[in-house]
mmCIF file of C-alpha atoms and ligand atoms in Angstrom:
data_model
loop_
_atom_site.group_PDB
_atom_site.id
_atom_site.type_symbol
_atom_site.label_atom_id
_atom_site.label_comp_id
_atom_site.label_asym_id
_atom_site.label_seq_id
_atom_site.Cartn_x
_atom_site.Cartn_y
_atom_site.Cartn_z
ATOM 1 C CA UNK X 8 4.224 6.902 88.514
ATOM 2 C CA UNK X 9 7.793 7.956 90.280
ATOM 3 C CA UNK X 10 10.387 6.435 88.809
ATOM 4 C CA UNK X 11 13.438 5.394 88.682
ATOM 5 C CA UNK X 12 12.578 3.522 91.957
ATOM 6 C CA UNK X 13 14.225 1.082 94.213
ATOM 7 C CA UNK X 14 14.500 -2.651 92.942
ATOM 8 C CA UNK X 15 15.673 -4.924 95.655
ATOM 9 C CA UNK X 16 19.701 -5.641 94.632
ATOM 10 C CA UNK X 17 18.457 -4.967 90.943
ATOM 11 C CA UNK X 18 19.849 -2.177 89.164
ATOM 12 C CA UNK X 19 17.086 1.179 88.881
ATOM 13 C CA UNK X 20 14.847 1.232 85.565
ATOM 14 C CA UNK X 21 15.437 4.754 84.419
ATOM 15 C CA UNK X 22 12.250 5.562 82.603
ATOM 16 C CA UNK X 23 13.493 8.198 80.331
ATOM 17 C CA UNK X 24 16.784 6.080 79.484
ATOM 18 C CA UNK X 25 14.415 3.076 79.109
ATOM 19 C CA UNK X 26 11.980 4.990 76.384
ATOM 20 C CA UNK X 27 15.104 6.684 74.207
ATOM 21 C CA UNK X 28 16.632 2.877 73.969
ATOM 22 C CA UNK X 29 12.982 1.843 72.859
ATOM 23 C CA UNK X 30 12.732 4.642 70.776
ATOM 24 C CA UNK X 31 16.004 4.251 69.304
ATOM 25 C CA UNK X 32 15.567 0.672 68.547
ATOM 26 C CA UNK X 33 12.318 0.090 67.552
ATOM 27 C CA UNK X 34 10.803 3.728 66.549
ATOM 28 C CA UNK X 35 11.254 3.778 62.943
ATOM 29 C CA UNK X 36 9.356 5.971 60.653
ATOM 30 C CA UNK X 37 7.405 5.325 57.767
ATOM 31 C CA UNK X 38 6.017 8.315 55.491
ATOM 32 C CA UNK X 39 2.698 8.272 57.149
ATOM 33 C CA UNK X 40 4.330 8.955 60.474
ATOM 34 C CA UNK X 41 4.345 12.880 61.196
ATOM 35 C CA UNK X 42 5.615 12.639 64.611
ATOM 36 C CA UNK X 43 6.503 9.308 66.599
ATOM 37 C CA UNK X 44 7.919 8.164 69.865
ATOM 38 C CA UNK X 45 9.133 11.891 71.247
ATOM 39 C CA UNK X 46 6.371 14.258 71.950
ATOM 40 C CA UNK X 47 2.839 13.784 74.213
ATOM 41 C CA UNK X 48 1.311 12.225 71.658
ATOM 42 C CA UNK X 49 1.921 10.524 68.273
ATOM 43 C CA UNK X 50 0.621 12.311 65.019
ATOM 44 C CA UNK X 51 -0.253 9.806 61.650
ATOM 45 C CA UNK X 52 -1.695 10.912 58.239
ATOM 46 C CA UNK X 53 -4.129 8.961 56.869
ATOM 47 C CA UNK X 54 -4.968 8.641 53.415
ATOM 48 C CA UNK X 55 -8.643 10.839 52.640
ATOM 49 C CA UNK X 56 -11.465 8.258 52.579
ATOM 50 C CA UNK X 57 -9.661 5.407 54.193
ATOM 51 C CA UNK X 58 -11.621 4.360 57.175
ATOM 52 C CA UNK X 59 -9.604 3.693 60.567
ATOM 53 C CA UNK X 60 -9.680 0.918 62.340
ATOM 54 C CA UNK X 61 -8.418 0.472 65.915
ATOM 55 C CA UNK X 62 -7.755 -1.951 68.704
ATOM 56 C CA UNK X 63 -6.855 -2.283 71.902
ATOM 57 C CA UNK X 64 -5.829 -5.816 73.922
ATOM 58 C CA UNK X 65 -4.616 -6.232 77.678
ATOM 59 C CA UNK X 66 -2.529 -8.873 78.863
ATOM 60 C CA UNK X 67 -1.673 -9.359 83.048
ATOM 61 C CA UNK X 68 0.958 -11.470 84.408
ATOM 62 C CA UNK X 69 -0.775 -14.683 85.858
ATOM 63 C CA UNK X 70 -4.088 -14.252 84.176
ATOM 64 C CA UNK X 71 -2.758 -14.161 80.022
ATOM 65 C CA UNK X 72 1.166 -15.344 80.168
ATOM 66 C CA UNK X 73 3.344 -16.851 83.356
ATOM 67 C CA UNK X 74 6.878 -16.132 82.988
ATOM 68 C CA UNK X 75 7.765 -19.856 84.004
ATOM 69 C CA UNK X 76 6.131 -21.479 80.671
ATOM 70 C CA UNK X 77 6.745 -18.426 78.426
ATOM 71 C CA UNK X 78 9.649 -15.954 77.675
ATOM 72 C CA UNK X 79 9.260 -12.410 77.173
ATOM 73 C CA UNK X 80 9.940 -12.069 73.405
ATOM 74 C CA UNK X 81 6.919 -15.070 73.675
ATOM 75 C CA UNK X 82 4.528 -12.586 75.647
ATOM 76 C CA UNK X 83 5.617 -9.946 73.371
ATOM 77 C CA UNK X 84 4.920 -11.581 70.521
ATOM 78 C CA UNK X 85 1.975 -13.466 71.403
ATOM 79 C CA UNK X 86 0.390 -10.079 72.573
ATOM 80 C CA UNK X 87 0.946 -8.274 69.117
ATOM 81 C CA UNK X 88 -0.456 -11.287 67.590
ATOM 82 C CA UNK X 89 -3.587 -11.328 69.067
ATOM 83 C CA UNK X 90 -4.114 -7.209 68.131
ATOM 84 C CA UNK X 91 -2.971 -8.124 64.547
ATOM 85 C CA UNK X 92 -4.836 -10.392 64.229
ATOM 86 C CA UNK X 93 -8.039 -8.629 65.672
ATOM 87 C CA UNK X 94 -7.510 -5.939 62.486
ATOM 88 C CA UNK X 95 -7.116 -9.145 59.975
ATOM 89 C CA UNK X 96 -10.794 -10.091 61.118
ATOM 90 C CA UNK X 97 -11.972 -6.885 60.256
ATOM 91 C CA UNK X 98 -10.114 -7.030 57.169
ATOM 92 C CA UNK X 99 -7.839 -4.555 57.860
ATOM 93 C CA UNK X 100 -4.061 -3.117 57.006
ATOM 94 C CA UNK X 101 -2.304 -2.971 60.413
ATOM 95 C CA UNK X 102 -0.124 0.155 60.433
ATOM 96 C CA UNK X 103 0.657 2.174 63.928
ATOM 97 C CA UNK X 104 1.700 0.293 67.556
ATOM 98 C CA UNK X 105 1.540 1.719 70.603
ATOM 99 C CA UNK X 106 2.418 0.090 73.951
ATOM 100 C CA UNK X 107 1.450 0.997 77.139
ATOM 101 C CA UNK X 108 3.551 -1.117 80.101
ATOM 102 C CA UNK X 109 3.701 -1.245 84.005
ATOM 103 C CA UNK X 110 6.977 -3.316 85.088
ATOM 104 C CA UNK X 111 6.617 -5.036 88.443
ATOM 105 C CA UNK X 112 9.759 -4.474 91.065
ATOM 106 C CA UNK X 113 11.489 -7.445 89.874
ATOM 107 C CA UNK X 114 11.463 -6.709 86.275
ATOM 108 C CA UNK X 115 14.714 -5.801 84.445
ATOM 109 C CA UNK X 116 15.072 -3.504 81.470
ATOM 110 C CA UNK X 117 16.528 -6.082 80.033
ATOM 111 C CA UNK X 118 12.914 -7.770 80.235
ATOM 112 C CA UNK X 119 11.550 -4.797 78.296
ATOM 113 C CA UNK X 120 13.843 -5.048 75.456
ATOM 114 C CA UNK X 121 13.091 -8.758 75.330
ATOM 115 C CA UNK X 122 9.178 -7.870 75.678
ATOM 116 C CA UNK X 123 9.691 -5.195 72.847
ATOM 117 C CA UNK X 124 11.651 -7.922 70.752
ATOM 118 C CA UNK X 125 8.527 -10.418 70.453
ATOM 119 C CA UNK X 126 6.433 -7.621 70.073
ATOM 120 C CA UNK X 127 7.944 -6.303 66.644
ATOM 121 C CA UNK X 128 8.991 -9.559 65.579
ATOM 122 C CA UNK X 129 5.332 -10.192 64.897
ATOM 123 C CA UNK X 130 4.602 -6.090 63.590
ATOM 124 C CA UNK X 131 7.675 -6.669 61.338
ATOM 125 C CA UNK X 132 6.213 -8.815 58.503
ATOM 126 C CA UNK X 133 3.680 -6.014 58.429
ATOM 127 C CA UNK X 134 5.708 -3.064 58.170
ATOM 128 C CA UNK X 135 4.264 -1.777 61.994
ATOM 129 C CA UNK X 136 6.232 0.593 63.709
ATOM 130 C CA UNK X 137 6.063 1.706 67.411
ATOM 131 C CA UNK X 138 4.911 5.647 67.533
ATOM 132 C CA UNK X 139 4.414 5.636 71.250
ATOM 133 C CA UNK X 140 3.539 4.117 74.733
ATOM 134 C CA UNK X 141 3.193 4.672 78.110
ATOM 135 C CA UNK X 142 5.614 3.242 80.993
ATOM 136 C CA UNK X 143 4.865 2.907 84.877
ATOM 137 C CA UNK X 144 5.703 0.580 87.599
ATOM 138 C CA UNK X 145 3.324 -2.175 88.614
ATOM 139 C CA UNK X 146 3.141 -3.076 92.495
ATOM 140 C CA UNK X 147 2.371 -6.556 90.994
ATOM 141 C CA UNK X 148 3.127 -8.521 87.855
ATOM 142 C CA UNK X 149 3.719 -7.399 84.355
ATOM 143 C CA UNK X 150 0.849 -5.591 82.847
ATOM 144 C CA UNK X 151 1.109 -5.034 78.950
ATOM 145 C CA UNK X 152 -1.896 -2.862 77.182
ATOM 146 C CA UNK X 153 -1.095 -2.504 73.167
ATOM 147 C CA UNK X 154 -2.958 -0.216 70.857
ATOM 148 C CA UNK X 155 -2.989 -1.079 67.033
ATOM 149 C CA UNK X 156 -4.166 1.202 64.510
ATOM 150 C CA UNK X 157 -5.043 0.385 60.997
ATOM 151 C CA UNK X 158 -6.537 1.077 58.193
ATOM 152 C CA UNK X 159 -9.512 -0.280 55.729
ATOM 153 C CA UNK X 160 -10.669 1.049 52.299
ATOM 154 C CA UNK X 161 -14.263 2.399 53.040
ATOM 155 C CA UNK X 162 -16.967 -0.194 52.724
ATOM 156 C CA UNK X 163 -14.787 -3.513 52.393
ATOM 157 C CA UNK X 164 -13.925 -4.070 56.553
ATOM 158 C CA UNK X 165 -15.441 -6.956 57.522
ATOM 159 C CA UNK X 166 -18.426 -7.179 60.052
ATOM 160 C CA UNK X 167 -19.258 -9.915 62.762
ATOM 161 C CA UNK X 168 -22.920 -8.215 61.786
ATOM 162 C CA UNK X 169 -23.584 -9.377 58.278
ATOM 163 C CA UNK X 170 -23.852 -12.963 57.878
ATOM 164 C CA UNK X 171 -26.871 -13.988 55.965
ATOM 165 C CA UNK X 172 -29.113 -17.169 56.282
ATOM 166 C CA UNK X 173 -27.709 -19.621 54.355
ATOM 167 C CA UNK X 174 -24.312 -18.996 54.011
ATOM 168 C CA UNK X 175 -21.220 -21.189 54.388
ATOM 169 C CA UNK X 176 -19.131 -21.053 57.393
ATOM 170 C CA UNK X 177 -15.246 -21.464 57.127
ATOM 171 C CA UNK X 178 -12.328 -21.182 59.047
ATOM 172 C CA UNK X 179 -8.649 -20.916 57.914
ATOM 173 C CA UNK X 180 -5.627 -23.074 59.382
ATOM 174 C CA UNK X 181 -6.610 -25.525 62.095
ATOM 175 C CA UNK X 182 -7.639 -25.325 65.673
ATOM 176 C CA UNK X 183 -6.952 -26.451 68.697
ATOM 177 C CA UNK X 184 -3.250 -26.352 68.422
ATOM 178 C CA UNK X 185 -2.353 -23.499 70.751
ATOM 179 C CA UNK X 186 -4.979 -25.083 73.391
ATOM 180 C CA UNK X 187 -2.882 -28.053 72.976
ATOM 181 C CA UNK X 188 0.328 -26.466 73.345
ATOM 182 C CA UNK X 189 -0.784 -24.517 76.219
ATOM 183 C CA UNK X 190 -1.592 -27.981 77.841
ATOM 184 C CA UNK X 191 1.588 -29.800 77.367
ATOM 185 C CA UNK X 192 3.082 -26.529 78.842
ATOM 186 C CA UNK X 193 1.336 -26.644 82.094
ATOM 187 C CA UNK X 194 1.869 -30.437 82.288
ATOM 188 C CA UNK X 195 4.241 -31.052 85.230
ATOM 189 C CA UNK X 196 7.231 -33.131 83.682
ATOM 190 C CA UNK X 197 6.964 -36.115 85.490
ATOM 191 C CA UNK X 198 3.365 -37.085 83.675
ATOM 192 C CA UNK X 199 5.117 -37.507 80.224
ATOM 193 C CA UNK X 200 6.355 -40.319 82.212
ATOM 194 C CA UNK X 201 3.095 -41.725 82.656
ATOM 195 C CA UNK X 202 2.109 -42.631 79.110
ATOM 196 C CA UNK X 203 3.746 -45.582 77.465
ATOM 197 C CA UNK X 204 6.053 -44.858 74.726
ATOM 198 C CA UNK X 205 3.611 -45.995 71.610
ATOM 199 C CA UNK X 206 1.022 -43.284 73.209
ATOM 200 C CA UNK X 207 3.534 -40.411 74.010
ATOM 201 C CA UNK X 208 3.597 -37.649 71.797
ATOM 202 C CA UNK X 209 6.677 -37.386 68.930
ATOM 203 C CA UNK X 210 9.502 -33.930 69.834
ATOM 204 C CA UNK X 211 8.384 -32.449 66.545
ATOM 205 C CA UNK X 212 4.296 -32.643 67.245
ATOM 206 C CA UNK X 213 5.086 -31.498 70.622
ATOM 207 C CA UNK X 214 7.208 -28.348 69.427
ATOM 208 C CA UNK X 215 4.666 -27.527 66.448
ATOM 209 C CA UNK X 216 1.826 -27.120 69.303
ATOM 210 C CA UNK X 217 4.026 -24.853 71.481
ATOM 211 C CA UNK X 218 4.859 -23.008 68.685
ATOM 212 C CA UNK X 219 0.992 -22.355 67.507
ATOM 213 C CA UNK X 220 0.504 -21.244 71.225
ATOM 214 C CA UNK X 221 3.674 -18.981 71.943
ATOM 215 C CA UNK X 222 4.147 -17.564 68.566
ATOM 216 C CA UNK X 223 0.650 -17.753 66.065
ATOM 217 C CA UNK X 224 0.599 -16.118 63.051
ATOM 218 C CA UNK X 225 -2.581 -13.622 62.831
ATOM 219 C CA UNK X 226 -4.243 -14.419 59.172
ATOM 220 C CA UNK X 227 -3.907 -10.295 57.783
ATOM 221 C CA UNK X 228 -3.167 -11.571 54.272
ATOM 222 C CA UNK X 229 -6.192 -13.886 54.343
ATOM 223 C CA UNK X 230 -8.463 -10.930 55.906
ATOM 224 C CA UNK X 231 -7.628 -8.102 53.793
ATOM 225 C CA UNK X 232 -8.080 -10.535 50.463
ATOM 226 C CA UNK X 233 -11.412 -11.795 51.964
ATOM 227 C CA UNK X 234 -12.711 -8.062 52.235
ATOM 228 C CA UNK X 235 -10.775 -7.336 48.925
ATOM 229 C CA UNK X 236 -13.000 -9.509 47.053
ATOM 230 C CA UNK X 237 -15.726 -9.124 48.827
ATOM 231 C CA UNK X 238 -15.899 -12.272 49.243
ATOM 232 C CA UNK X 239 -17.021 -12.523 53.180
ATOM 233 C CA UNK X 240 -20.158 -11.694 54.879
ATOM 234 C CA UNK X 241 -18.894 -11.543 58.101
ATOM 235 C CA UNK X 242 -15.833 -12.258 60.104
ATOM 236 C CA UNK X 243 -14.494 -12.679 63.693
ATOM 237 C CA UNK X 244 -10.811 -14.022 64.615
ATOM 238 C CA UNK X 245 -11.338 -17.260 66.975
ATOM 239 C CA UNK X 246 -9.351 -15.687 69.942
ATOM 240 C CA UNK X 247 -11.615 -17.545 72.830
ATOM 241 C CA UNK X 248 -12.652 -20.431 71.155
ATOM 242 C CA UNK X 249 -14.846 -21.777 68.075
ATOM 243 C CA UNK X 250 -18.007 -22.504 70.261
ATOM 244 C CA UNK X 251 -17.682 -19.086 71.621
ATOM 245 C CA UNK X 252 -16.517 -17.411 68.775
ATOM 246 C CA UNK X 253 -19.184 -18.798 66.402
ATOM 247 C CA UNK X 254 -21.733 -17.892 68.750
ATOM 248 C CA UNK X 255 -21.118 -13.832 68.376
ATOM 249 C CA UNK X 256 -21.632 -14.166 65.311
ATOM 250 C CA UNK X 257 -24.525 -15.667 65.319
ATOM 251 C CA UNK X 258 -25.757 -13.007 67.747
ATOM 252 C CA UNK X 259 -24.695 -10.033 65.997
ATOM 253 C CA UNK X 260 -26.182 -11.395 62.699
ATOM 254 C CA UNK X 261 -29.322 -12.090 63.666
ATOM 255 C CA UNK X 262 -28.788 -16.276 62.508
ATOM 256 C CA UNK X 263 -28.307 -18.984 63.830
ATOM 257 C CA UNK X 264 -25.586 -21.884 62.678
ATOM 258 C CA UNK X 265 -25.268 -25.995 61.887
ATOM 259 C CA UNK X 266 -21.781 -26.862 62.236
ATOM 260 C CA UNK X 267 -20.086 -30.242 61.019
ATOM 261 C CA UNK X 268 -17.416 -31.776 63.623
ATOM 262 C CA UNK X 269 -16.331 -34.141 60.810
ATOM 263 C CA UNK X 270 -15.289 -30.990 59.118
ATOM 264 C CA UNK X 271 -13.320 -29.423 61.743
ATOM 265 C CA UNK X 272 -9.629 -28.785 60.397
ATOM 266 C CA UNK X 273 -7.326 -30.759 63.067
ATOM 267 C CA UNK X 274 -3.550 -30.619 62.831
ATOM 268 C CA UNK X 275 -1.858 -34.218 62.701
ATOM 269 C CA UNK X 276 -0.248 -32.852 65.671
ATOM 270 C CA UNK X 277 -3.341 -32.161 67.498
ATOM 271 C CA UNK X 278 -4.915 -35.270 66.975
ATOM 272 C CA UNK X 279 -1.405 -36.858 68.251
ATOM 273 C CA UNK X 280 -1.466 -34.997 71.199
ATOM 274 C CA UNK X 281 -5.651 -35.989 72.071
ATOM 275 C CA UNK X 282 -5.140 -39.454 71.506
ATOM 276 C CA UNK X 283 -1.700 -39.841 73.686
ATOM 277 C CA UNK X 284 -3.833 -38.061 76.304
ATOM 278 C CA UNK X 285 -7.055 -39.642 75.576
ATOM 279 C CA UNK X 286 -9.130 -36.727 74.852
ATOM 280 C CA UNK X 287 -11.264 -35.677 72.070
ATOM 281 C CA UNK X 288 -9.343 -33.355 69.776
ATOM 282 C CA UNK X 289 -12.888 -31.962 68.893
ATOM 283 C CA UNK X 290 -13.094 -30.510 72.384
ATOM 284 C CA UNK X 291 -9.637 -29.017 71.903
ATOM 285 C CA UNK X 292 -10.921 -27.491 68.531
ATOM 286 C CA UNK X 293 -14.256 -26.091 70.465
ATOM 287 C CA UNK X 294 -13.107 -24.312 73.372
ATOM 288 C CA UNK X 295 -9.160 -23.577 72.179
ATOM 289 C CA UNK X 296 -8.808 -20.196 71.422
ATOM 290 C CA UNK X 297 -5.542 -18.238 70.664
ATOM 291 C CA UNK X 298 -5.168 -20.120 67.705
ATOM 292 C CA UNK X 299 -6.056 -16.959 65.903
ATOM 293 C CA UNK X 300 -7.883 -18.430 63.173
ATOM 294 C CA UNK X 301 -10.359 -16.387 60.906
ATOM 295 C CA UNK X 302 -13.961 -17.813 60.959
ATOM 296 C CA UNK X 303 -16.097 -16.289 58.221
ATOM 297 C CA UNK X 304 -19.298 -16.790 56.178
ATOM 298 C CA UNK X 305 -19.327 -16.514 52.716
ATOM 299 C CA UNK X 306 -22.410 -16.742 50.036
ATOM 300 C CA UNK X 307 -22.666 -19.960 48.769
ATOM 301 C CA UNK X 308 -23.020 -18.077 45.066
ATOM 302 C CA UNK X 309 -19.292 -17.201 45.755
ATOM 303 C CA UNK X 310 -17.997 -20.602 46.586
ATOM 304 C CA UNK X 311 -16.271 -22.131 44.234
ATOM 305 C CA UNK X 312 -14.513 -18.238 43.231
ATOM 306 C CA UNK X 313 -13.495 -18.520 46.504
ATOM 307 C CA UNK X 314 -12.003 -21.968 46.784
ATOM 308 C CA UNK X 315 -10.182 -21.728 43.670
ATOM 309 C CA UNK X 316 -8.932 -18.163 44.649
ATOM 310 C CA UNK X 317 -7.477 -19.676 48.144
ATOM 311 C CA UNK X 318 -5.938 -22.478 46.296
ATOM 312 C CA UNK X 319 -4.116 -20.429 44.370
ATOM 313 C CA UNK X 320 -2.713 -17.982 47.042
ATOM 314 C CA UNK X 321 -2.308 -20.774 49.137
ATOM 315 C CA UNK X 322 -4.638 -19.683 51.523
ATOM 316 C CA UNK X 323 -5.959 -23.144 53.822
ATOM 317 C CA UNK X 324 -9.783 -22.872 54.419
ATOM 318 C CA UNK X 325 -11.857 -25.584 55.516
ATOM 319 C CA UNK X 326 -15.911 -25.238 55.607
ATOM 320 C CA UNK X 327 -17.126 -26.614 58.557
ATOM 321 C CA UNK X 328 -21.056 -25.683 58.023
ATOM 322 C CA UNK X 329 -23.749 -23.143 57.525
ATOM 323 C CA UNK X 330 -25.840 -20.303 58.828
ATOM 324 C CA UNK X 331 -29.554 -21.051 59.517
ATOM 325 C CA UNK X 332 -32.343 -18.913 60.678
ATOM 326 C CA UNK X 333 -32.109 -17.831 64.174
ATOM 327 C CA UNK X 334 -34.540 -20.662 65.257
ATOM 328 C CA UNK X 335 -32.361 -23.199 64.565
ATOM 329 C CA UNK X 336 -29.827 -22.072 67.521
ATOM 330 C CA UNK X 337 -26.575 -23.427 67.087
ATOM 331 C CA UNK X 338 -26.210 -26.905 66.934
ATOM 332 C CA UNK X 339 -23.348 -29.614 65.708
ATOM 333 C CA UNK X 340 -23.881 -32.969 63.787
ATOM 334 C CA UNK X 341 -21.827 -35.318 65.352
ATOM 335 C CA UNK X 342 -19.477 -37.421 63.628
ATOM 336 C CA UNK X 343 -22.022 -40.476 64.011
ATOM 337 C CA UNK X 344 -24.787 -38.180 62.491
ATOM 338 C CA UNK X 345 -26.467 -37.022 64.974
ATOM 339 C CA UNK X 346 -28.078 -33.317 66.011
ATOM 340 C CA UNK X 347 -27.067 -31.845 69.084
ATOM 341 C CA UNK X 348 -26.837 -28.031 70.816
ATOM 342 C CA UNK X 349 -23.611 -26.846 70.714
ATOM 343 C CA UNK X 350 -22.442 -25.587 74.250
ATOM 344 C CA UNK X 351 -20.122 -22.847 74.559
ATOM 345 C CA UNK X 352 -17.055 -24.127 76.214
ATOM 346 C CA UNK X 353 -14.564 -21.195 74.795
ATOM 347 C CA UNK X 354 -12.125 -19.501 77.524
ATOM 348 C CA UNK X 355 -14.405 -17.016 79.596
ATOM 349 C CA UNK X 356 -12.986 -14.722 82.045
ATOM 350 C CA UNK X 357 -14.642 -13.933 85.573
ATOM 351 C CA UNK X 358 -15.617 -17.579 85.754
HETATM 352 P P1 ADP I 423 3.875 11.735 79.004
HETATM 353 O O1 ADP I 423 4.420 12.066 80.348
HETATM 354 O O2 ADP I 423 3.412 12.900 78.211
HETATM 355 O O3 ADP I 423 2.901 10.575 79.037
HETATM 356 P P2 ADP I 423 6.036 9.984 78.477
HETATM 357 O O4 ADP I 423 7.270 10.473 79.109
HETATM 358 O O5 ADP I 423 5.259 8.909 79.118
HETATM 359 O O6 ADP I 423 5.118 11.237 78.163
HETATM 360 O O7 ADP I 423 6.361 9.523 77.002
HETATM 361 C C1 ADP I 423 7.277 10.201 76.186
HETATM 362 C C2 ADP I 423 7.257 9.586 74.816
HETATM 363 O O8 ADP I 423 7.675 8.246 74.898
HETATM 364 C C3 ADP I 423 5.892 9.562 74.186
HETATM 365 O O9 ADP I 423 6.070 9.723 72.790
HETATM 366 C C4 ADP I 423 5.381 8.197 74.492
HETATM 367 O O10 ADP I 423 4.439 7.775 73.498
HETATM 368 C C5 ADP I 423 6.673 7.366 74.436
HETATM 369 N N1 ADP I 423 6.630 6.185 75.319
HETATM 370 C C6 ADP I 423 6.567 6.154 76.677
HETATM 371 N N2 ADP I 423 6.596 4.908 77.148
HETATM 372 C C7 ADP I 423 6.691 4.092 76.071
HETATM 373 C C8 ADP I 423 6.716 2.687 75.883
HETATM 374 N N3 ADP I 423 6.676 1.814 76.904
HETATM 375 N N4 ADP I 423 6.803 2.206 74.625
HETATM 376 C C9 ADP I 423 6.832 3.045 73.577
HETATM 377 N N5 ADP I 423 6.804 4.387 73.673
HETATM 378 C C10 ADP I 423 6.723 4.912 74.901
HETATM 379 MG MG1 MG I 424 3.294 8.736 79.586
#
């Protein structure tokens, strides 16, 4: 794309300028790094027999993040997040970013370097460097495409493909928080007027589900010790929502699934936040995604080595129900004890 080009009264991106300020602030090397930011193309080492493992996650203005409810160290952050957290479910090391980026007209480098801020604020606790990117202008709204590559010791990633009949279904943290905090976000400020004060929802329960939405935490430690141990059959990170989530799989393994909605792990501040808007915070913890959450199976054999491993670590894990044969479908006891399908309400594009 030609560049630098005209920005109306806002001074000219200069690409090249743009990628040695990136490169110079955020490029740093690590020994498996041959040759980073720089050159046409980034060159890694990788250690003989390791497998690979690589993702790749796009985020558009207006359909993923709006710039009036979120900054752009948020966006930044929430989008390397949600590719971090996609290597934690396979029970990979993250190791390698690369960000591809098309600026609209009215974006300011300054944007960039908050964008670029986020984003290795969340690669930092995970010793993730930037080795390269692509830049280009965008005739409309920010478009931000990262690329993470990682790494998994051969034969211990972790499948969406191998859960077996029978075995226990758990998820780590809670859910429905982001979904929450995406709500209150989008709620025009004079309905906080509308609910009396012993209803309304306390400053700290409010800012703990913003948080969970603008800045989660993807669960690597908690994926790489699940494949370490072997202790997972299969794996998926709950990006679009537990109904949806849950339901791959269940597809890709061949089983179907029972869950309890007693068991579901809700956050005091989620359950605030339903009942001062008179939901059910089971609804929020059945289509919410972006809570990036780790749903597994495990063997019930491997249980209690489990549960006294997690304790330990300090790992939170709640099991919320089991894998049946395919027949069963997927269905939910209901906290009154009763059977019923579970529909898929999780966050579907196109629709
Ligand atoms: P090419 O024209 O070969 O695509 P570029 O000029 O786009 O090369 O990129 C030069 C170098 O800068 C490459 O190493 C590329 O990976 C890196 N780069 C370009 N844009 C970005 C970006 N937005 N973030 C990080 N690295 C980038
Ligand atoms: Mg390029």
């Amino acid at each position: 794309m030609a560049y630098p080009f005209r920005q109306k009264s806002r001074p000219v991106i200069r690409e090249f300028d743009l990628i040695r300020a990136l490169h110079k602030r955020h490029g740093h090397r690590t020994p498996s790094v041959i040759q980073g930011i720089g050159d046409d193309a980034a060159i890694i080492t990788s250690r003989a027999g390791q497998w690979t493992v690589l993702t790749t996650d796009l985020l558009a203005e207006g359909v993923h993040f709006d710039l009036r409810t979120a900054t752009m160290v948020d966006i930044g952050f929430r989008a390397a997040a949600a590719n971090l957290s996609d290597i934690a479910a396979m029970g990979g090391t993250p190791q390698h970013l690369l960000a591809a980026l098309a600026i609209p007209p009215t974006g300011t480098s300054r944007q960039v370097h908050q964008l670029y801020r986020g984003m290795m604020a969340a690669c930092r606790p995970h010793h993730v460097g930037l080795i390269g990117g692509d830049t280009s202008a965008s005739c409309s709204g920010w478009f931000l495409s990262l690329t993470l590559i990682g790494m998994a010791p051969p034969r211990q990633a972790l499948f969406r493909s191998r859960a077996r009949i029978g075995d226990l279904l758990y998820v780590t943290g809670t859910i429905g928080d982001a979904l929450a905090g995406l709500r209150i976000l989008n709620e025009p400020p004079a309905r906080m007027k509308q609910h009396p004060p012993n209803t309304a929802l306390s400053t700290r329960h409010r800012q703990f589900l913003i948080e969970r939405h603008l800045r989660p935490t993807a669960r690597v430690a908690e994926g790489r010790w699940l494949s370490a141990h072997r202790f997972a059959t299969s794996a998926i990170d709950i990006s679009d929502g537990l109904s949806g989530d849950l339901r791959h799989i269940c597809e890709e393994s061949h089983v179907g699934a029972e869950i309890n909605l007693r068991a579901l792990p809700l956050s005091p501040a989620c359950r605030a936040y339903a009942a001062s808007r008179k939901l059910d915070p089971l609804d929020l913890a059945l289509s919410g995604g972006e809570d990036y959450e780790l749903l597994f199976s495990v063997s019930p054999r491997q249980q209690s080595r489990l549960e006294q491993t997690a304790l330990k670590q300090g790992f939170p894990l709640t099991c919320i129900g089991t894998t049946r044969p395919l027949r069963f479908g997927i269905q939910a006891l209901s906290p009154h004890g009763r059977y019923h399908r579970l529909a898929d309400t999780s966050y579907k594009h196109f629709t």
